[in-house]
Coordinates of C-alpha atoms and ligand atoms in Angstrom, one line a residue:
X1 CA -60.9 -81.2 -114.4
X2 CA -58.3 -83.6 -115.3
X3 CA -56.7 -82.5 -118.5
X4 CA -57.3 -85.8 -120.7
X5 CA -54.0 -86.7 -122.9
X6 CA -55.2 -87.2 -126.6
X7 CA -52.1 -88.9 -127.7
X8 CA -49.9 -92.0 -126.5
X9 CA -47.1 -89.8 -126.8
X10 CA -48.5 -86.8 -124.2
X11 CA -49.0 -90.1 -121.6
X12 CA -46.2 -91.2 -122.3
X13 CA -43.7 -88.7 -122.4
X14 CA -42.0 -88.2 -119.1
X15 CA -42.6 -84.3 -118.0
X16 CA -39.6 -81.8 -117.4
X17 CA -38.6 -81.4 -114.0
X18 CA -37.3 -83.7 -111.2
X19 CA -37.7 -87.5 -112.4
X20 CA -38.6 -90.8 -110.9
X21 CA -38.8 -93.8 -113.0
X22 CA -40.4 -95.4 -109.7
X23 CA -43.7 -93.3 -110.6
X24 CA -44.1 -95.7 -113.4
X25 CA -45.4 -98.9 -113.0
X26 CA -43.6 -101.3 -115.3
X27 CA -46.8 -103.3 -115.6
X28 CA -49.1 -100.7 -116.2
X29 CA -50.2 -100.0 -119.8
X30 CA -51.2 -96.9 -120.4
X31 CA -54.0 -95.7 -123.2
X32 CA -54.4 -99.4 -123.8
X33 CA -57.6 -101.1 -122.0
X34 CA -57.5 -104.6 -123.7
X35 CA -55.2 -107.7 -123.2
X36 CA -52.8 -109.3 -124.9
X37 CA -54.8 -110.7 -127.7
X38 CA -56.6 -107.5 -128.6
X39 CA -53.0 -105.4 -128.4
X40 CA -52.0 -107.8 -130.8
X41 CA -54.6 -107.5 -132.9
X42 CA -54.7 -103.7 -132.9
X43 CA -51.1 -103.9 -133.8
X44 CA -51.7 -106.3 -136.8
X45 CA -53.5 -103.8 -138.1
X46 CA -51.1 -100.5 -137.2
X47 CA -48.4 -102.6 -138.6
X48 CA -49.7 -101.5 -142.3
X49 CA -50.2 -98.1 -140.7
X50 CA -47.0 -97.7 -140.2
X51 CA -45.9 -99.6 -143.0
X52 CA -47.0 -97.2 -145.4
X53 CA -45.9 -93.8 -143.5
X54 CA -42.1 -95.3 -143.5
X55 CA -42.7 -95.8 -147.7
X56 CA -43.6 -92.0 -147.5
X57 CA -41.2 -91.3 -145.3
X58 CA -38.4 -93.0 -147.5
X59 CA -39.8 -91.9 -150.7
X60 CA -39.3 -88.7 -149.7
X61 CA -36.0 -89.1 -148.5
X62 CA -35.4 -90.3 -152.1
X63 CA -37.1 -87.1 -153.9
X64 CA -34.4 -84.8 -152.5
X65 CA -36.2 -84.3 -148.6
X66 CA -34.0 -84.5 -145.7
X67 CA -36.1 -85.7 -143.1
X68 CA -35.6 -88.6 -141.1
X69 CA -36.4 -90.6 -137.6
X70 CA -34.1 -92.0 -135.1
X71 CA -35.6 -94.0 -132.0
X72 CA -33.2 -94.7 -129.2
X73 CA -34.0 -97.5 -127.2
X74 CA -32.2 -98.0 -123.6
X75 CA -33.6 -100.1 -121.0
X76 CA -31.7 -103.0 -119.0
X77 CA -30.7 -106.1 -119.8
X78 CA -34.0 -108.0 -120.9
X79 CA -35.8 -105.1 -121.1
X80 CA -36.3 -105.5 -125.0
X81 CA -34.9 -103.6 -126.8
X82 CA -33.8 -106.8 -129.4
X83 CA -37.3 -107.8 -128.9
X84 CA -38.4 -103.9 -129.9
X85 CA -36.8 -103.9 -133.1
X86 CA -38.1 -107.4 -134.3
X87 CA -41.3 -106.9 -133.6
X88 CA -42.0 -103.3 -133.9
X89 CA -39.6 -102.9 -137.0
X90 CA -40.0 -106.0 -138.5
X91 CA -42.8 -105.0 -139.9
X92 CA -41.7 -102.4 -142.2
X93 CA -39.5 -102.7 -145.3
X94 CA -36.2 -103.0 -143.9
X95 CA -34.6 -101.0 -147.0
X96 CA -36.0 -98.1 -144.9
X97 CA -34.3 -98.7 -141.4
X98 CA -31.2 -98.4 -140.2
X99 CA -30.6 -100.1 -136.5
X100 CA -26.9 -99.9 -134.7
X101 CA -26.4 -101.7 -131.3
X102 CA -23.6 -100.6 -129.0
X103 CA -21.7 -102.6 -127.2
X104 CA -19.0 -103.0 -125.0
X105 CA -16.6 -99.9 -126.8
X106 CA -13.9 -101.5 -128.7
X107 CA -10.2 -99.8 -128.1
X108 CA -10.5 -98.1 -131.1
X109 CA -13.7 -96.2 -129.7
X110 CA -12.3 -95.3 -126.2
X111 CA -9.4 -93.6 -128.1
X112 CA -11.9 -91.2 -129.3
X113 CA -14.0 -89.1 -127.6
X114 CA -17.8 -90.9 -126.6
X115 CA -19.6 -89.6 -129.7
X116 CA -17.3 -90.6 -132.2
X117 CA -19.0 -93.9 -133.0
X118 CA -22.4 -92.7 -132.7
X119 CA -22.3 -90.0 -135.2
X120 CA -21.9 -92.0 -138.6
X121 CA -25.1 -93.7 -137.7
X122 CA -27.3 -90.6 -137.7
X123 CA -30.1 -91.8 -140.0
X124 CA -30.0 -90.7 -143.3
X125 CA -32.5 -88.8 -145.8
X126 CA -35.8 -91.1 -145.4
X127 CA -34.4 -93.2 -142.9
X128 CA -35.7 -94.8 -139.7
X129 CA -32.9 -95.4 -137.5
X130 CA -32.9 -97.3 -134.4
X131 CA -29.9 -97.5 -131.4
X132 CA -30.2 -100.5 -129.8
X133 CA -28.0 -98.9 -126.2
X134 CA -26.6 -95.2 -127.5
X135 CA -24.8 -92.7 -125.9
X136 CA -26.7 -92.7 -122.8
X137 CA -24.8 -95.6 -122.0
X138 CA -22.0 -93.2 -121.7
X139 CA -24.2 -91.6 -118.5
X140 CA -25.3 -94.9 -117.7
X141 CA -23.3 -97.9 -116.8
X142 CA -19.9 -95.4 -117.3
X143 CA -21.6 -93.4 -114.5
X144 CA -22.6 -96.8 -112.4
X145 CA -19.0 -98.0 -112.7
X146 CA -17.0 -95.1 -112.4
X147 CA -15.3 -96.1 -116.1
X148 CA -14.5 -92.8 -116.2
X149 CA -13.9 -89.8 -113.8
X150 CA -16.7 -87.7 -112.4
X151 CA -15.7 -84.6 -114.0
X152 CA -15.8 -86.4 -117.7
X153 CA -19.1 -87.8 -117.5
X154 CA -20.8 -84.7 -115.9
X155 CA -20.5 -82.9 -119.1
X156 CA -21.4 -85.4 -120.8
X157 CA -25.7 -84.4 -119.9
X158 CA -24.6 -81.1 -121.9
X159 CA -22.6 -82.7 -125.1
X160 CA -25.5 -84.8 -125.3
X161 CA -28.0 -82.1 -125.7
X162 CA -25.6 -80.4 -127.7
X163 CA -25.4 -83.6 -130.5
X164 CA -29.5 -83.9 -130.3
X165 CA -30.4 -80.3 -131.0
X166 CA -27.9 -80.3 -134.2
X167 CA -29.8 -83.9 -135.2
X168 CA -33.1 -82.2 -134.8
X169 CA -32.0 -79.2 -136.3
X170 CA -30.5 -81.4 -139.9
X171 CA -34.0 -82.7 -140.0
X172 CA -34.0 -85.7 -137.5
X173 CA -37.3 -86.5 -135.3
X174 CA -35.7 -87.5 -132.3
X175 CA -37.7 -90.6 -130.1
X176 CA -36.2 -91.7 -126.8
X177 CA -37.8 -94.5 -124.8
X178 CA -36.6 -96.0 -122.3
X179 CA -38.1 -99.9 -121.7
X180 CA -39.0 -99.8 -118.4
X181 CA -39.0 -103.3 -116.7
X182 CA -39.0 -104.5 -113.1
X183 CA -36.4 -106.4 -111.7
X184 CA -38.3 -109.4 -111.1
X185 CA -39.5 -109.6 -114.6
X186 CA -36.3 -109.2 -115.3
X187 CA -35.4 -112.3 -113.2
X188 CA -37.9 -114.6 -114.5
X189 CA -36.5 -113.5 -118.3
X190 CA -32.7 -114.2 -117.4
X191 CA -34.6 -117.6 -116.3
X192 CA -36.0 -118.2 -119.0
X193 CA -32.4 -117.9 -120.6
X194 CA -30.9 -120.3 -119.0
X195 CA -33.5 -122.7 -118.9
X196 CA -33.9 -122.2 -122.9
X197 CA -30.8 -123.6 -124.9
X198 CA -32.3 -121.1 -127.9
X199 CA -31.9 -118.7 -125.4
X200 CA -28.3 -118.9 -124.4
X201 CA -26.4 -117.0 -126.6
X202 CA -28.0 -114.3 -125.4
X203 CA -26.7 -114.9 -121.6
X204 CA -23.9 -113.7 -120.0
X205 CA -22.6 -114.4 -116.8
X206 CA -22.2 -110.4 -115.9
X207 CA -26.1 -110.1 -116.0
X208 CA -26.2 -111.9 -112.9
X209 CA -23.6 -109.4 -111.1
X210 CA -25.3 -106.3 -112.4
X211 CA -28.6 -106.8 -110.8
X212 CA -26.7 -106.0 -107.6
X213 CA -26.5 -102.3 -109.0
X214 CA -30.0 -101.6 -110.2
X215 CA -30.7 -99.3 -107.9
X216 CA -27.6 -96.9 -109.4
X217 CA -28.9 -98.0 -112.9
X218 CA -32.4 -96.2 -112.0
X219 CA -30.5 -93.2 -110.6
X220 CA -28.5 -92.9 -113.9
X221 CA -31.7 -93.0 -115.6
X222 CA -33.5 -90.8 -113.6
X223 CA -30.7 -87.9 -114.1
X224 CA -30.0 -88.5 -117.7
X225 CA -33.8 -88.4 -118.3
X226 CA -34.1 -85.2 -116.1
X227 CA -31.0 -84.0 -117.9
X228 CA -31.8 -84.7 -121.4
X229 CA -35.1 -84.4 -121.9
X230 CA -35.5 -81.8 -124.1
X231 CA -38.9 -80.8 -127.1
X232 CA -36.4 -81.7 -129.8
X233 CA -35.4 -84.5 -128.0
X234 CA -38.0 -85.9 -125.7
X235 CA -37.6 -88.9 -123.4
X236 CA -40.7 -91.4 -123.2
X237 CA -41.0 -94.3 -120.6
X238 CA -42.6 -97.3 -121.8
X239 CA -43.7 -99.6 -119.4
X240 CA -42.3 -103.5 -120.7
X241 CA -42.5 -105.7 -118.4
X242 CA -45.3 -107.3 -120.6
X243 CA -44.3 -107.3 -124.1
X244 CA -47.2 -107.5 -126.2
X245 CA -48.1 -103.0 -124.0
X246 CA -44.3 -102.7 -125.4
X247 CA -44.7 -104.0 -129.0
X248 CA -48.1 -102.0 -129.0
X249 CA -46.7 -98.8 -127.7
X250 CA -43.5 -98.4 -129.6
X251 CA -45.7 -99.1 -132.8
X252 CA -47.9 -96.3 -131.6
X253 CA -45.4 -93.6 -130.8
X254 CA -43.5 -94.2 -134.4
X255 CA -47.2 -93.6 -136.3
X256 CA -47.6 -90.5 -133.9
X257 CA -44.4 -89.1 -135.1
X258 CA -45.2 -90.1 -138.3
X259 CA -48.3 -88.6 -138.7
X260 CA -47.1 -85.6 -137.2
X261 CA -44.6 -85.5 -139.7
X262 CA -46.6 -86.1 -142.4
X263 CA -44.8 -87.2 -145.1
X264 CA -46.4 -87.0 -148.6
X265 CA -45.9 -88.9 -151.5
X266 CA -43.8 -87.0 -153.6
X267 CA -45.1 -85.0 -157.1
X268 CA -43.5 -86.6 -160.1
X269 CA -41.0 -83.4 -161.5
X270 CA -42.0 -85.1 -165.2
X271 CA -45.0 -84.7 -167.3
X272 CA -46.8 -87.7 -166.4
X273 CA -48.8 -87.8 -169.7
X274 CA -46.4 -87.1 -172.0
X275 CA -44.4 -90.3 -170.6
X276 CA -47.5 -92.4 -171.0
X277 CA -47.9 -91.1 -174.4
X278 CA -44.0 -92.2 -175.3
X279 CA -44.1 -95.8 -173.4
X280 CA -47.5 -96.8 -175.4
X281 CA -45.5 -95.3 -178.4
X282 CA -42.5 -97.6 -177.7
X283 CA -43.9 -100.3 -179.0
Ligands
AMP301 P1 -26.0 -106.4 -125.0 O1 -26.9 -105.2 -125.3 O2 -26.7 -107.4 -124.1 O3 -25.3 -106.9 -126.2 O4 -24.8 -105.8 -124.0 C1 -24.0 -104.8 -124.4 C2 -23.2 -104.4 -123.2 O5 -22.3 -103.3 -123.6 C3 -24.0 -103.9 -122.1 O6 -23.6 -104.4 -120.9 C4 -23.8 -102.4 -122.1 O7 -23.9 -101.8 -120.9 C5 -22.3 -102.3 -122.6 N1 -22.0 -101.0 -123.2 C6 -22.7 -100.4 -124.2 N2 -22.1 -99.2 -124.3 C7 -21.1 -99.0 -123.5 C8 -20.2 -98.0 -123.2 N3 -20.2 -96.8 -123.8 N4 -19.3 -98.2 -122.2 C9 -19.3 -99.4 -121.5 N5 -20.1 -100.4 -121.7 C10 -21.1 -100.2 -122.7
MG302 MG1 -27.2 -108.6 -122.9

């Protein structure tokens, strides 16, 4: 009998062992049976779901817990990971998230070693924090264009693991998920920004060039997933070529965590009468 998964985050979460992103259909959508209109409605309504666990979450954080969240998103260009964060986040209170992108690595950063400018933005106490690209960039297009030597980047996988397990360890839930996309839809969306003048800040030139080297994107990914993949630090793949699975999905794994975290409101350390009593005194 076929073992059933009773959670988004069991079918989603890529199993140990050799990987291969190309056993995942970008299009599919997994644990969802409805279309667009009824993912968005589901979400409408696991938006306040989720709204609520992050006000847990956070009021805990501010009661003295140490618990937090970070979700690292990774994916190519277009995959969504802007897209992620507006949607998925935008609908909790942003006093409780923290997102950092990483770019390009200034000079300043290469001078130090690759973790340097990831480690201040460990969420804090309460936090949801979200990398938009992380440090698997540093196995990813480092490793794709050789920007630094073989030897360097190969212990990289272990410095990784390393950094997530002390994360975990402080308190941190760690999420990875990695948007997958095809590269036709991934075509069609650099289309789209260039056809869109709303959309062409968000062009460059380069995208064009790097399609040439998806394939040794996908190999990147499949190692660092392989590599990295660990219970304290799991790697899910979410299928994005349509957005609305995406939105629905991310939403979904955060309220798993969530829930399995189970934050609870904290108990007031005052005597809740006896201030009532003084503030009707107090005229
Ligand atoms: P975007 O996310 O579209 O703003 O693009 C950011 C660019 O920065 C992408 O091309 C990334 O691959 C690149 N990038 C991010 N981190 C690194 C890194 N550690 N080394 C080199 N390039 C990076
Ligand atoms: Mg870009």
């Amino acid at each position: 009998m076929i073992k059933q998964p009773h959670s988004l985050s069991e079918l989603l979460r890529m199993p140990a062992g050799p990987t291969n992103l190309d056993s995942v259909d970008p299009r599919s959508t997994p644990g969802f049976n409805g279309d667009k209109t009824a993912a968005e409605a589901a979400r409408a309504v696991e938006a306040s779901v989720l709204s609520d666990l992050q006000e847990r979450l956070f009021a805990e954080g501010q009661s003295g817990g140490s618990r937090s969240v970070l979700l690292v998103l990774q994916g190519m260009d277009t995959a969504g990971k802007g897209g992620t964060v507006r949607h998925v986040l935008g609908e909790v209170n942003p006093q409780g998230c923290a997102v950092a992108a990483f770019g390009a690595p200034t000079k300043e950063e290469l001078a130090h070693t690759f973790l340097w400018r990831i480690r201040p933005h460990a969420p804090k106490p309460g936090i949801i924090g979200v990398f938009d690209r992380s440090h698997y960039e540093d196995v990813g297009i480092v490793r794709v264009h050789d920007l630094v030597p073989p030897e360097v980047w190969r212990r990289r996988y272990g410095e990784i693991n390393r950094f997530e397990e002390g994360l975990a360890a402080g308190g941190t839930t760690i999420i990875k998920c990695f948007l997958h996309i095809s590269r036709d839809e991934s075509k069609t969306r650099l289309l789209a920004r260039l056809d869109n003048p709303h959309k062409h800040w968000k062009f460059k030139s380069p995208d064009i060039d790097e399609r040439a080297f998806w394939d040794a994107y996908m190999e990147a990914y499949n190692v660092a997933i392989e590599r990295c993949n660990s219970d304290a630090a799991p790697w899910f793949v979410i299928p994005a070529d349509r957005k609305w699975y995406r939105n629905w999905a991310v939403t979904r794994l955060l309220i798993e965590t969530l829930q399995t975290m189970a934050p609870q409101w904290p108990v007031a350390d005052f005597d809740v009468a006896a201030e009532r009593a003084r503030l009707i005194a107090s005229g």
